[in-house]
Amino acid sequence: MALFSAIRDYHRRLSLHRKVFFSSLTLLFLILVVNSIAYWRIFIPMFVDQMKTYSLRVAYYLATRCRPLILSGDLEELHRVIVLREAIEYEIAYIFVTDETNRMLAYTFPEHVPPEIDSVRLPGPEEERIRLIRVGQSWIYDTAVLVKEGTRLIGVIHVGMRKTPLDRMIREMGVVLVLLMVVTVGLAVFLSQLAATYITTPLKRLTTAMKQLARGLDQPLPSIFRSQRCWEVKDCARTECPAYGNTLEPCWTMVARTHSGQQSDSEPLIRGVCKVCKVYREAQGDEIAQLAHAFGEIIWSMRAKAEKLASSEKKRRLLFDYDPNGVLLVERSMERILEANQTAMRMLGCQGGELLERDFLSLLEEEDAQLLRSRASSCPTGQAFDIPKLRVRTCAQEQLLVNLHARVVELPDAAGAAAGPCLLVRMVDVTKRLQEESLLIQASKMATLGEMATGVAHELNQPLNVIKVGADFFHKMANRKESIQPDKLLTIAKNMSEQVDRASRIIDHLREFGRKSEFQLYPTDLNEAIRGAFTLLGQQLALREISVELNLQPDLPRILGDKNRLEQIFLNLITNARDAMTSNAPNSPRRLTVASFAVKDRVVVEVSDTGVGIPQAVLGRIFEPFFTTKPPGEGTGLGLSITYNLVKDFKGSIEVQSTLGVGTTFLLSFPAYREANHGAQEAAANR
């Protein structure tokens, strides 16, 4: 650590000339190191792998060629085949063949089998094996391949590849690489020195001038920034001219500053007059001179803008701090909160120093953090996105639900240039409102269950009657001491079991519908929710002589929703339709039609009734809380309001058409669930 600090301090004290020089050399050195590593870690293993692959190919070829010879015991032909193969392959040091008992069948050794070969006879249970062994004074890659007839082992082929050609090729490439490095280093040293000198010489003059300027904007400009004496160059005697006698500010910057008070308005005048002026043309000089003039213009414009900027900052701060919503400025990577207004600090229960520089994602639940990161990374600069019901943890570890609106903006740096994209986040605390809505929804569900009590009792009475009949039959047969035929007993028991299951399903459905569920969306089949609603209300509709027509599209695309709450939507609509048709004349048609179908990327449900209809004068108010067209005491006016909010929670829309005396139609539309983007869709919807 001490060595690293010393190197860092030394680098900080280096001049720009040496930094350019040493940086170029360092970069070159790193490139050479990478090339060397690539040579030793990539190319050399690649050559070795090629040799191993080649040896395996030869071994498998010989295994195929020698299999019939081993089976037939033709050792003379076997010896001829391997000798011929060794003769045409320079890299092959030896070939030998053993049988399944490790007995040598044929080999190409000139005299005797070297003792080192005994250690590599049989490769073991694996089909192939390559080992680097030393035979005499040479290193050999011994490749062993099993020869099988079906699943029976009949022999082993060994092919020895010399390592010497590979070593020679590696040495030759290493020499070429070293020579290339030497030439490159020499050329880089020369070019780095040349570039460093060319860049730093004019900058030294500018650096000296900038040090003088660092004393403050109210100080006189250094000589490098001073303008030419235009009155002397043009032999001008107009002493009333603002530029006359002014050696600090060029005359063209005075035009830009004084003409109409705006630089943009003065540009045509500068292009038309100053560009052809001798003073302006002579003052341009090289790039360093132009840079000096540019600095001078910046200084004079900064003096005029500094006060305006300070005033603007005060106004901006007032608007920022007194916004009724929490406002944060966050890095796009979410790693730091750069700015927060007073409302955000109060909302999150944090002090300024505690909140700023904090990781914004650490305030969110993991799923919400992933969603926000995904939405922010995919949102173009200048565009905005919304995430409702985002779960946020305060500094006191309490959870809030907020509606988040974020816009990707370019954060300017001190010079006004774009420093990088950030998120301007506005948070609206909806925790209390959602808690109240949840209680209201639960109360509505309980009221609906109360209304359905009679119908549900009838639904449960049917399976109970069947069970009672079966039980009476068993009791009767027991009293008579008569036996029951097995097939008849099985039929009655099966029927009773089915009725118990039916009653259990009804009770489970009621329990599931009545529970207080958390708002969480997942892929849901609308048809199941519709059928679930009729499971609870079907008997009520039948008792009121209301015919039901279901036109549900098979294989309907799913939506992101909550089956429990979707069921409540349809229960509310069906209940309203039931009441509307019950209010009709006794002989009026009573027909409820529910249809589901897909239109492009939307899933639509149409609920129509033949009830009394809704007057056009109040049609626009039916979704308002506590508004009802029913007589006093027969409705709370909350059913359609809750339905409307639930549909909006599922990113859907609801429309109503009604004609007095004819009936009413509700049209619900939801976005279809897209499988290809299901992860982002589910996370975005689970608010």
XYZ file of C-alpha atoms in Angstrom:
687
model
C 0.000 0.000 0.000
C 2.856 2.412 0.828
C 4.507 1.676 -2.513
C 1.264 2.332 -4.342
C 0.811 5.660 -2.535
C 4.370 6.670 -3.388
C 3.829 5.852 -7.061
C 0.574 7.790 -7.080
C 2.190 10.838 -5.485
C 5.072 10.698 -7.943
C 2.642 10.489 -10.869
C 0.722 13.476 -9.533
C 3.903 15.581 -9.505
C 4.864 14.698 -13.058
C 4.534 17.310 -15.767
C 2.059 16.851 -18.607
C 4.974 16.223 -20.969
C 6.157 13.269 -18.917
C 2.636 12.030 -18.269
C 1.946 11.892 -22.005
C 5.280 10.193 -22.582
C 4.989 7.663 -19.766
C 1.292 7.038 -20.424
C 2.053 6.141 -24.023
C 4.827 3.802 -22.920
C 2.615 2.273 -20.244
C -0.163 1.702 -22.731
C 2.283 0.094 -25.119
C 3.707 -2.044 -22.335
C 0.240 -3.235 -21.398
C -0.477 -4.090 -25.019
C 2.742 -6.090 -25.208
C 1.929 -7.852 -21.938
C -1.523 -8.726 -23.223
C -0.009 -10.027 -26.453
C 2.485 -12.116 -24.498
C -0.227 -13.505 -22.265
C -2.345 -14.252 -25.315
C 0.630 -16.021 -26.867
C 1.340 -18.183 -23.840
C -2.237 -18.732 -22.666
C -4.088 -18.933 -25.977
C -1.888 -19.696 -28.968
C 0.438 -22.264 -27.371
C -2.476 -24.232 -25.800
C -4.222 -23.966 -29.159
C -1.235 -25.552 -30.933
C -1.090 -28.291 -28.286
C -4.823 -28.929 -28.685
C -4.402 -29.142 -32.446
C -1.666 -31.762 -32.022
C -3.825 -33.720 -29.568
C -6.803 -33.523 -31.904
C -4.667 -34.734 -34.781
C -3.297 -37.632 -32.733
C -6.834 -38.630 -31.711
C -7.948 -38.529 -35.322
C -5.062 -40.851 -36.314
C -5.764 -43.160 -33.366
C -9.477 -43.434 -34.156
C -8.668 -44.062 -37.812
C -6.327 -46.892 -36.845
C -8.887 -48.260 -34.376
C -11.423 -48.513 -37.184
C -8.845 -49.959 -39.581
C -7.415 -52.488 -37.137
C -10.635 -53.766 -35.549
C -11.243 -56.571 -38.111
C -7.533 -57.504 -38.046
C -7.567 -57.879 -34.252
C -10.723 -59.977 -34.414
C -9.290 -62.211 -37.146
C -5.875 -62.462 -35.455
C -4.060 -61.354 -38.622
C -1.059 -59.892 -36.788
C 1.096 -59.674 -39.897
C -1.396 -57.430 -41.677
C -1.904 -55.501 -38.423
C 1.834 -54.834 -38.226
C 1.921 -53.768 -41.867
C -0.918 -51.272 -41.378
C 0.636 -49.471 -38.400
C 4.125 -49.431 -39.961
C 2.707 -47.933 -43.149
C 0.858 -45.274 -41.161
C 3.962 -44.339 -39.186
C 5.976 -44.068 -42.387
C 3.684 -41.401 -43.905
C 3.386 -39.323 -40.716
C 6.620 -37.569 -39.693
C 5.274 -36.492 -36.326
C 4.467 -40.068 -35.255
C 7.152 -41.558 -33.003
C 5.569 -44.964 -32.562
C 2.365 -46.974 -32.874
C 1.598 -50.142 -30.960
C -1.486 -52.293 -30.434
C -2.389 -54.396 -27.393
C -5.242 -56.809 -26.801
C -7.752 -56.665 -23.975
C -5.302 -58.413 -21.627
C -2.630 -55.800 -22.324
C -0.594 -58.237 -24.448
C 1.398 -56.569 -27.231
C 0.035 -57.519 -30.670
C 2.039 -55.252 -32.978
C 4.353 -52.244 -32.699
C 6.657 -50.035 -34.776
C 9.580 -49.769 -32.378
C 12.809 -50.504 -34.292
C 14.183 -52.999 -31.754
C 12.484 -53.514 -28.431
C 9.619 -51.904 -26.532
C 10.970 -49.084 -24.324
C 10.371 -49.644 -20.592
C 8.521 -46.296 -20.316
C 5.723 -47.740 -22.450
C 4.604 -50.132 -19.696
C 3.178 -47.213 -17.691
C 0.798 -46.182 -20.484
C -0.430 -49.535 -21.743
C -4.100 -49.439 -20.799
C -5.934 -46.092 -20.511
C -8.449 -47.354 -17.987
C -12.262 -47.065 -18.139
C -12.210 -43.934 -20.304
C -12.616 -44.270 -24.085
C -9.501 -42.204 -24.828
C -6.535 -40.706 -23.011
C -3.623 -38.457 -23.917
C -0.535 -38.293 -21.697
C 2.809 -36.545 -22.035
C 5.573 -39.107 -21.343
C 9.314 -39.249 -21.697
C 10.672 -42.017 -23.935
C 14.432 -42.052 -23.938
C 15.550 -38.473 -24.537
C 12.301 -37.372 -26.225
C 8.973 -36.107 -24.939
C 6.018 -37.879 -26.521
C 2.244 -37.276 -26.445
C 0.914 -40.826 -26.004
C -2.675 -41.114 -27.307
C -4.566 -44.261 -26.304
C -7.942 -45.229 -27.821
C -10.008 -48.312 -26.959
C -10.944 -50.722 -29.752
C -14.336 -52.327 -29.136
C -16.557 -54.791 -30.873
C -19.954 -53.652 -29.729
C -19.485 -53.146 -26.014
C -16.658 -55.723 -25.691
C -13.101 -54.448 -25.391
C -10.817 -56.206 -27.896
C -7.737 -53.998 -27.867
C -6.074 -50.609 -27.417
C -4.380 -48.423 -30.064
C -1.461 -46.242 -28.861
C -0.137 -43.441 -31.087
C 2.922 -41.478 -29.904
C 3.320 -37.943 -31.335
C 6.696 -36.215 -31.058
C 6.651 -32.948 -29.098
C 9.818 -31.664 -30.823
C 8.086 -30.089 -33.910
C 5.667 -28.263 -31.631
C 8.494 -26.918 -29.452
C 10.376 -25.725 -32.525
C 7.345 -23.855 -33.874
C 6.746 -22.226 -30.462
C 10.376 -21.057 -30.266
C 10.243 -19.568 -33.755
C 7.057 -17.659 -32.985
C 8.555 -16.443 -29.694
C 11.588 -15.024 -31.508
C 9.348 -13.210 -33.982
C 7.253 -11.804 -31.131
C 10.320 -10.534 -29.247
C 11.707 -8.832 -32.368
C 8.340 -7.223 -33.006
C 8.217 -5.959 -29.407
C 11.688 -4.425 -29.657
C 10.856 -2.573 -32.880
C 7.510 -1.415 -31.495
C 9.036 -0.128 -28.255
C 11.659 1.882 -30.108
C 9.117 3.435 -32.436
C 6.734 4.178 -29.561
C 9.430 5.938 -27.518
C 10.214 8.225 -30.418
C 6.572 9.028 -31.242
C 5.611 9.514 -27.573
C 8.412 12.014 -27.058
C 7.444 13.882 -30.213
C 3.743 14.019 -29.317
C 4.398 15.108 -25.738
C 6.613 17.979 -26.876
C 4.141 19.118 -29.524
C 1.194 19.126 -27.140
C 2.711 20.601 -24.013
C 4.787 23.504 -25.354
C 1.877 25.824 -26.261
C -0.061 24.690 -23.215
C 2.683 25.910 -20.891
C 2.037 29.475 -22.015
C -1.678 29.069 -21.492
C -1.138 27.469 -18.075
C 0.931 30.436 -16.929
C -1.805 32.819 -18.044
C -4.540 30.773 -16.364
C -2.658 30.877 -13.058
C -2.760 34.656 -13.259
C -6.463 34.498 -14.071
C -7.150 32.208 -11.103
C -6.974 35.207 -8.790
C -10.609 36.012 -9.683
C -13.006 37.279 -12.336
C -12.709 40.819 -11.068
C -8.955 40.870 -11.733
C -7.418 42.298 -14.952
C -6.961 39.782 -17.745
C -3.441 38.371 -18.302
C -1.635 39.582 -21.402
C -2.381 36.443 -23.387
C -6.099 37.207 -23.086
C -5.844 40.903 -23.851
C -7.183 42.194 -27.111
C -5.382 44.062 -29.825
C -5.645 47.844 -29.766
C -8.244 48.198 -32.479
C -8.078 52.015 -32.464
C -4.366 51.806 -33.313
C -4.719 49.106 -35.960
C -7.471 51.036 -37.779
C -6.189 54.518 -36.863
C -9.551 55.263 -35.258
C -10.161 58.456 -33.286
C -13.715 57.721 -32.154
C -13.214 58.130 -28.460
C -16.912 57.646 -27.798
C -16.622 53.997 -28.913
C -16.809 51.584 -25.932
C -13.812 49.669 -27.328
C -11.577 52.769 -27.548
C -8.798 52.484 -24.974
C -10.085 49.137 -23.656
C -7.161 46.715 -23.662
C -8.927 44.055 -21.637
C -11.950 43.115 -23.742
C -11.896 42.516 -27.529
C -14.186 44.744 -29.505
C -16.134 41.815 -31.012
C -17.038 40.493 -27.559
C -18.343 43.922 -26.667
C -20.573 43.747 -29.737
C -21.831 40.356 -28.610
C -22.457 41.661 -25.105
C -24.028 45.017 -25.896
C -25.956 44.402 -29.121
C -29.576 43.877 -28.021
C -28.204 42.391 -24.805
C -28.122 38.869 -26.327
C -25.271 37.114 -28.056
C -27.569 35.219 -30.413
C -28.883 38.513 -31.814
C -25.348 39.785 -32.437
C -24.153 36.785 -34.435
C -25.338 38.170 -37.807
C -23.517 41.430 -37.099
C -20.286 39.596 -36.168
C -20.482 37.422 -39.287
C -21.205 40.391 -41.523
C -18.821 43.004 -40.071
C -16.261 41.464 -37.691
C -15.279 38.568 -39.966
C -13.946 41.005 -42.569
C -12.390 43.333 -39.998
C -8.576 43.500 -39.978
C -8.476 43.530 -36.172
C -10.612 40.401 -35.897
C -8.647 38.479 -38.529
C -5.226 39.338 -37.071
C -6.342 38.395 -33.571
C -7.328 34.851 -34.509
C -3.790 33.391 -34.594
C -3.276 29.694 -33.924
C -5.408 27.421 -31.786
C -3.802 28.580 -28.540
C -4.496 32.225 -29.392
C -8.064 31.359 -30.310
C -8.369 29.462 -27.046
C -7.093 32.494 -25.140
C -9.665 34.739 -26.836
C -12.360 32.206 -26.096
C -11.384 32.224 -22.418
C -11.551 35.983 -22.421
C -15.048 35.942 -23.890
C -16.095 33.351 -21.348
C -14.796 35.457 -18.477
C -16.694 38.566 -19.521
C -19.887 36.616 -20.185
C -19.509 34.794 -16.863
C -19.375 38.083 -15.026
C -22.736 39.056 -16.507
C -24.296 35.665 -15.955
C -23.056 35.003 -12.424
C -25.597 37.301 -10.811
C -28.390 36.023 -13.048
C -27.453 32.448 -12.169
C -27.499 33.162 -8.440
C -30.986 34.663 -8.708
C -32.202 31.738 -10.794
C -30.783 29.269 -8.277
C -32.753 30.869 -5.449
C -35.999 30.621 -7.442
C -35.301 27.017 -8.416
C -34.568 26.072 -4.825
C -37.851 27.565 -3.668
C -39.811 25.605 -6.283
C -37.865 22.439 -5.481
C -38.173 22.560 -1.698
C -41.831 23.591 -1.533
C -43.149 21.022 -4.000
C -45.870 19.073 -2.120
C -44.472 15.814 -3.510
C -41.151 14.188 -2.749
C -38.616 15.080 -5.451
C -35.236 13.377 -5.826
C -32.377 13.714 -8.268
C -30.774 10.288 -8.634
C -27.948 8.914 -10.713
C -29.231 6.750 -13.538
C -27.309 3.836 -12.052
C -29.301 4.419 -8.806
C -26.082 4.309 -6.807
C -26.423 7.815 -5.348
C -29.150 10.270 -4.432
C -27.740 13.595 -5.577
C -30.467 15.948 -4.360
C -33.671 15.735 -2.332
C -36.283 18.317 -1.416
C -37.686 18.845 2.050
C -40.862 16.875 1.281
C -38.843 13.807 0.283
C -36.792 14.015 3.470
C -39.934 14.227 5.597
C -41.593 11.413 3.640
C -38.598 9.106 4.090
C -37.902 10.221 7.642
C -34.289 11.103 6.834
C -32.089 14.102 7.414
C -30.359 15.690 4.436
C -26.945 14.267 5.185
C -28.425 10.827 5.862
C -30.315 10.674 2.565
C -27.893 12.265 0.136
C -25.222 10.045 -1.423
C -27.300 7.009 -0.390
C -28.034 4.138 -2.767
C -31.600 4.807 -3.912
C -32.250 1.134 -4.682
C -31.475 0.256 -1.054
C -34.725 2.031 -0.132
C -36.773 -0.330 -2.329
C -37.834 -3.946 -2.150
C -35.679 -6.232 -4.301
C -38.347 -6.831 -6.979
C -39.180 -3.136 -7.179
C -35.493 -2.248 -7.379
C -35.016 -4.616 -10.321
C -38.054 -3.158 -12.065
C -36.898 0.435 -11.561
C -33.387 -0.385 -12.796
C -34.837 -2.070 -15.897
C -37.222 0.793 -16.680
C -34.553 3.448 -16.135
C -31.951 1.720 -18.300
C -34.385 1.316 -21.206
C -35.918 4.807 -21.045
C -34.431 7.290 -23.578
C -33.106 10.613 -22.377
C -35.868 13.198 -22.174
C -38.606 10.583 -21.786
C -40.506 9.673 -18.629
C -42.082 6.577 -17.122
C -44.434 5.831 -14.227
C -44.409 3.011 -11.687
C -47.476 2.901 -9.441
C -47.535 1.440 -5.943
C -43.764 1.254 -5.508
C -42.721 -0.120 -2.117
C -40.291 2.228 -0.351
C -38.612 1.764 3.046
C -38.071 4.840 5.157
C -34.965 5.428 7.227
C -36.992 4.093 10.177
C -37.608 0.844 8.187
C -41.308 1.600 7.716
C -42.856 0.740 4.358
C -44.586 3.291 2.149
C -46.424 2.841 -1.121
C -45.723 5.620 -3.599
C -46.662 6.403 -7.167
C -43.351 7.152 -8.857
C -42.903 9.378 -11.889
C -39.361 9.541 -13.273
C -37.835 11.420 -16.185
C -34.378 10.769 -17.620
C -32.556 14.099 -17.831
C -29.048 15.215 -18.652
C -27.416 16.672 -15.560
C -25.223 19.652 -16.514
C -21.828 20.039 -14.952
C -20.338 23.258 -13.637
C -19.568 24.430 -17.179
C -23.107 23.729 -18.374
C -22.171 20.673 -20.415
C -24.027 17.382 -20.093
C -22.323 15.403 -17.351
C -24.472 12.313 -17.768
C -28.060 11.094 -17.551
C -29.844 11.225 -14.211
C -33.332 10.492 -12.986
C -35.611 13.271 -11.804
C -37.944 11.346 -9.513
C -41.261 12.503 -8.091
C -42.906 10.377 -5.397
C -46.539 10.681 -4.296
C -47.316 8.872 -1.034
C -50.456 6.778 -1.589
C -50.073 4.488 1.430
C -53.057 5.818 3.337
C -55.272 5.968 0.253
C -54.471 2.368 -0.687
C -55.144 1.179 2.853
C -58.546 2.854 2.745
C -59.239 1.388 -0.693
C -58.280 -2.075 0.556
C -60.696 -1.776 3.473
C -63.402 -0.550 1.118
C -62.807 -3.449 -1.264
C -62.929 -5.940 1.600
C -66.163 -4.410 2.907
C -67.679 -4.644 -0.563
C -66.671 -8.308 -0.785
C -68.277 -9.046 2.570
C -71.458 -7.282 1.460
C -71.486 -9.331 -1.726
C -71.061 -12.541 0.257
C -73.994 -11.530 2.430
C -76.187 -10.993 -0.617
C -75.175 -14.409 -1.972
C -75.980 -16.291 1.243
C -79.343 -17.659 0.034
C -77.994 -18.841 -3.301
C -74.931 -20.417 -1.712
C -77.116 -22.216 0.824
C -79.126 -23.702 -2.032
C -75.906 -24.695 -3.823
C -74.680 -26.496 -0.700
C -78.083 -28.095 -0.067
C -77.945 -30.083 -3.315
C -74.791 -32.121 -2.499
C -76.036 -32.526 1.083
C -79.309 -34.041 -0.205
C -77.382 -36.506 -2.354
C -75.205 -37.499 0.607
C -78.339 -37.837 2.791
C -79.999 -40.144 0.255
C -76.883 -42.332 0.095
C -76.581 -42.470 3.869
C -80.299 -43.402 4.235
C -79.825 -46.174 1.698
C -76.897 -47.609 3.652
C -78.895 -47.367 6.890
C -81.859 -49.134 5.325
C -79.716 -51.961 3.958
C -77.961 -52.349 7.312
C -81.289 -52.642 9.176
C -82.428 -55.319 6.723
C -79.063 -57.023 7.064
C -78.930 -57.210 3.322
C -75.685 -57.115 1.362
C -75.026 -54.498 -1.287
C -73.640 -55.490 -4.633
C -70.035 -54.270 -5.022
C -70.681 -52.338 -8.237
C -73.725 -50.625 -6.728
C -71.820 -49.837 -3.536
C -68.966 -48.377 -5.584
C -71.370 -46.207 -7.599
C -73.108 -44.801 -4.497
C -69.799 -44.170 -2.693
C -68.346 -42.476 -5.753
C -71.440 -40.271 -6.101
C -71.298 -39.281 -2.427
C -67.571 -38.491 -2.710
C -68.200 -36.304 -5.753
C -70.881 -34.371 -3.878
C -68.520 -33.850 -0.927
C -65.896 -32.522 -3.350
C -68.508 -30.228 -4.877
C -69.454 -28.810 -1.493
C -65.768 -28.409 -0.592
C -65.125 -26.496 -3.797
C -67.998 -24.121 -3.052
C -66.753 -23.530 0.509
C -63.139 -23.099 -0.646
C -64.309 -20.669 -3.306
C -66.190 -18.630 -0.712
C -63.191 -18.676 1.628
C -60.812 -17.646 -1.168
C -63.096 -14.862 -2.329
C -63.693 -13.553 1.181
C -60.059 -13.403 2.290
C -58.213 -10.088 2.359
C -55.603 -10.491 -0.367
C -52.520 -8.459 -1.133
C -52.470 -6.671 -4.465
C -50.249 -8.818 -6.674
C -50.651 -9.487 -10.373
C -49.825 -12.656 -12.251
C -50.904 -14.268 -15.553
C -54.631 -14.940 -15.139
C -57.341 -16.478 -17.318
C -60.332 -14.130 -17.486
C -62.616 -17.035 -18.355
C -61.790 -18.692 -15.007
C -62.696 -15.506 -13.127
C -65.996 -15.266 -15.046
C -66.868 -18.896 -14.314
C -65.913 -18.378 -10.663
C -68.380 -15.493 -10.389
C -71.165 -17.638 -11.816
C -70.238 -20.417 -9.375
C -71.298 -18.061 -6.580
C -74.201 -16.300 -8.316
C -75.495 -18.951 -10.710
C -78.170 -20.250 -8.353
C -79.394 -16.731 -7.508
C -79.821 -15.963 -11.196
C -81.698 -19.223 -11.733
C -84.053 -18.490 -8.814
C -84.859 -15.114 -10.402
C -85.514 -16.787 -13.762
C -82.577 -15.015 -15.419
C -81.121 -16.935 -18.345
C -77.366 -16.837 -18.730
C -75.516 -17.018 -22.034
C -71.737 -17.470 -21.867
C -69.773 -16.923 -25.076
C -66.230 -17.408 -23.826
C -63.456 -17.682 -26.398
C -61.424 -20.872 -25.953
C -57.675 -20.390 -25.479
C -58.257 -16.769 -24.524
C -54.947 -14.911 -24.016
C -54.167 -14.360 -20.363
C -53.844 -10.965 -18.710
C -51.840 -9.767 -15.733
C -54.398 -9.681 -12.961
C -55.553 -11.077 -9.638
C -58.207 -13.778 -9.946
C -59.789 -12.821 -6.622
C -60.227 -9.169 -7.598
C -61.202 -9.974 -11.177
C -63.926 -12.175 -9.747
C -65.120 -9.228 -7.669
C -65.314 -7.081 -10.819
C -67.604 -9.593 -12.508
C -69.608 -10.195 -9.314
C -70.310 -6.451 -9.095
C -71.349 -6.247 -12.751
C -73.485 -9.415 -12.592
C -75.131 -8.254 -9.345
C -76.012 -4.891 -10.909
C -77.375 -6.675 -13.981
C -79.443 -8.985 -11.741
C -80.950 -6.044 -9.856
C -81.638 -4.151 -13.082
C -83.496 -7.103 -14.633
C -85.385 -7.842 -11.400
C -86.682 -4.251 -11.472
C -88.282 -4.885 -14.894
C -91.885 -5.878 -15.398
C -92.583 -9.519 -14.436
C -93.003 -10.707 -18.030
C -90.015 -8.794 -19.397
C -87.160 -10.881 -20.849
C -84.378 -11.554 -18.391
C -81.196 -12.485 -20.197
C -77.604 -11.962 -19.106
C -74.924 -12.350 -21.783
C -71.208 -12.497 -21.042
C -68.733 -12.765 -23.919
C -64.942 -12.801 -23.961
C -62.718 -12.428 -27.003
C -59.320 -11.142 -28.107
C -58.806 -8.111 -30.350
C -55.180 -7.641 -31.463
C -53.193 -7.226 -28.241
C -56.242 -6.664 -26.018
C -58.561 -9.053 -24.197
C -62.171 -7.842 -24.101
C -65.122 -8.892 -21.929
C -68.668 -7.762 -22.730
C -71.384 -7.976 -20.043
C -74.908 -7.246 -21.337
C -78.288 -7.389 -19.633
C -81.909 -6.702 -20.575
C -82.615 -4.605 -17.494
C -84.241 -1.207 -17.061
C -81.206 0.695 -18.381
C -79.518 3.852 -17.103
C -80.721 7.387 -17.942
C -78.335 9.258 -20.222
C -78.361 12.201 -17.821
C -76.576 10.210 -15.130
C -74.618 7.767 -17.314
C -71.406 9.766 -16.886
C -71.627 9.620 -13.085
C -72.145 5.914 -12.457
C -68.465 5.330 -11.593
C -68.458 8.072 -8.948
C -68.212 6.853 -5.334
C -71.551 6.677 -3.478
C -73.571 7.422 -6.624
C -76.396 4.952 -7.270
C -79.559 4.800 -9.346
C -81.159 2.317 -6.935
C -83.823 3.363 -4.426
C -82.609 4.496 -0.988
C -81.444 1.644 1.195
C -80.816 -0.755 -1.700
C -77.308 0.239 -2.711
C -74.164 1.937 -1.386
C -72.996 3.335 -4.709
C -69.561 1.777 -4.230
C -69.774 -1.298 -6.460
C -69.085 0.361 -9.807
C -66.583 2.785 -8.254
C -64.570 -0.141 -6.882
C -64.943 -1.955 -10.206
C -63.594 1.071 -12.075
C -60.531 1.357 -9.818
C -59.802 -2.371 -10.014
C -59.958 -2.292 -13.814
C -57.520 0.629 -13.836
C -55.198 -1.287 -11.484
C -55.041 -4.002 -14.144
C -54.109 -1.400 -16.828
C -57.554 -1.872 -18.364
C -60.452 0.317 -19.438
C -64.209 0.106 -18.891
C -66.972 1.638 -20.994
C -70.744 1.567 -20.599
C -73.602 1.811 -23.093
C -77.205 1.887 -21.924
C -80.680 2.454 -23.337
C -83.705 2.950 -21.076
C -86.065 0.003 -21.272
C -83.627 -2.038 -23.393
C -80.624 -2.817 -21.233
C -77.014 -2.009 -20.395
C -73.685 -3.231 -21.750
C -70.332 -2.924 -19.993
C -67.230 -3.322 -22.167
C -63.988 -4.169 -20.345
C -60.627 -4.226 -22.126
C -57.269 -5.400 -20.743
C -53.788 -5.641 -22.289
C -52.904 -9.214 -23.231
C -50.066 -10.885 -21.358
C -46.975 -11.169 -23.559
C -44.904 -14.291 -22.921
C -41.705 -12.810 -24.453
C -41.638 -9.993 -21.910
C -43.353 -11.669 -19.017
C -40.700 -10.832 -16.368
C -40.810 -7.084 -16.927
C -44.623 -7.134 -17.338
C -45.237 -8.926 -14.059
C -42.819 -6.726 -12.122
C -44.302 -3.582 -13.658
C -47.816 -4.676 -12.812
C -47.152 -5.778 -9.230
C -47.507 -2.397 -7.649
